[in-house]
Short mmCIF file of C-alpha atoms in Angstrom, two decimals:
data_model
loop_
_atom_site.label_atom_id
_atom_site.label_comp_id
_atom_site.label_asym_id
_atom_site.label_seq_id
_atom_site.Cartn_x
_atom_site.Cartn_y
_atom_site.Cartn_z
CA UNK L 1 -41.21 -28.56 17.14
CA UNK L 2 -41.19 -31.22 19.85
CA UNK L 3 -38.18 -33.12 21.20
CA UNK L 4 -38.53 -36.62 22.59
CA UNK L 5 -35.54 -37.85 24.62
CA UNK L 6 -34.59 -41.05 26.38
CA UNK L 7 -31.43 -42.34 28.04
CA UNK L 8 -30.36 -45.88 28.73
CA UNK L 9 -28.08 -48.72 27.73
CA UNK L 10 -26.86 -48.88 24.16
CA UNK L 11 -28.98 -51.83 22.94
CA UNK L 12 -32.45 -50.46 23.85
CA UNK L 13 -31.55 -46.93 22.70
CA UNK L 14 -30.32 -48.24 19.35
CA UNK L 15 -33.41 -50.46 18.99
CA UNK L 16 -35.68 -47.46 19.54
CA UNK L 17 -33.60 -45.36 17.11
CA UNK L 18 -33.86 -48.11 14.52
CA UNK L 19 -37.64 -48.36 14.94
CA UNK L 20 -38.10 -44.60 14.53
CA UNK L 21 -35.61 -44.21 11.71
CA UNK L 22 -37.06 -47.04 9.61
CA UNK L 23 -40.76 -46.46 10.27
CA UNK L 24 -42.51 -45.61 7.02
CA UNK L 25 -43.75 -43.00 7.42
CA UNK L 26 -41.91 -42.05 10.60
CA UNK L 27 -43.56 -39.59 12.99
CA UNK L 28 -40.06 -38.22 13.65
CA UNK L 29 -38.60 -35.66 11.30
CA UNK L 30 -35.12 -36.45 12.62
CA UNK L 31 -33.64 -39.01 15.02
CA UNK L 32 -30.24 -39.00 16.73
CA UNK L 33 -28.51 -41.59 18.90
CA UNK L 34 -25.19 -41.02 20.67
CA UNK L 35 -23.18 -41.96 23.71
CA UNK L 36 -23.97 -39.51 26.51
CA UNK L 37 -21.52 -40.76 29.09
CA UNK L 38 -19.83 -43.92 30.17
CA UNK L 39 -22.29 -46.69 29.38
CA UNK L 40 -25.20 -44.26 28.92
CA UNK L 41 -26.71 -43.58 25.50
CA UNK L 42 -29.16 -40.90 24.51
CA UNK L 43 -31.91 -40.94 21.92
CA UNK L 44 -33.35 -37.68 20.60
CA UNK L 45 -36.26 -37.58 18.18
CA UNK L 46 -37.85 -34.45 16.78
CA UNK L 47 -41.49 -34.16 15.71
CA UNK L 48 -43.44 -31.34 14.10
CA UNK L 49 -46.57 -31.54 16.27
CA UNK L 50 -47.94 -33.03 19.49
CA UNK L 51 -49.60 -35.96 17.71
CA UNK L 52 -46.34 -37.02 16.05
CA UNK L 53 -44.44 -36.55 19.32
CA UNK L 54 -46.87 -38.88 21.08
CA UNK L 55 -46.52 -41.39 18.22
CA UNK L 56 -42.73 -41.29 18.69
CA UNK L 57 -43.19 -41.84 22.40
CA UNK L 58 -45.39 -44.87 21.73
CA UNK L 59 -42.86 -46.40 19.32
CA UNK L 60 -40.03 -45.94 21.83
CA UNK L 61 -42.07 -47.42 24.70
CA UNK L 62 -43.17 -50.38 22.57
CA UNK L 63 -39.71 -51.11 21.18
CA UNK L 64 -37.70 -50.51 24.38
CA UNK L 65 -39.98 -50.63 27.44
CA UNK L 66 -37.03 -50.09 29.81
CA UNK L 67 -36.44 -46.57 28.51
CA UNK L 68 -38.33 -43.67 30.02
CA UNK L 69 -38.85 -41.27 27.11
CA UNK L 70 -40.09 -37.73 27.68
CA UNK L 71 -41.46 -35.06 25.41
#
């Protein structure tokens, strides 16, 4: 299991969450978005294998280029 995480402002984090959650099929088995501090939001996506984790990373980077996601 791989975890892909990114932090940032609410709008880009929610946009990336939306893109992962509604992708059909989504490379993420689960996606979570929550406030991680004052004005900072966190996105966590979970993928079964390296290929899906990299696909999640690509979707996040394409949707919200200001975020710096990491596997």
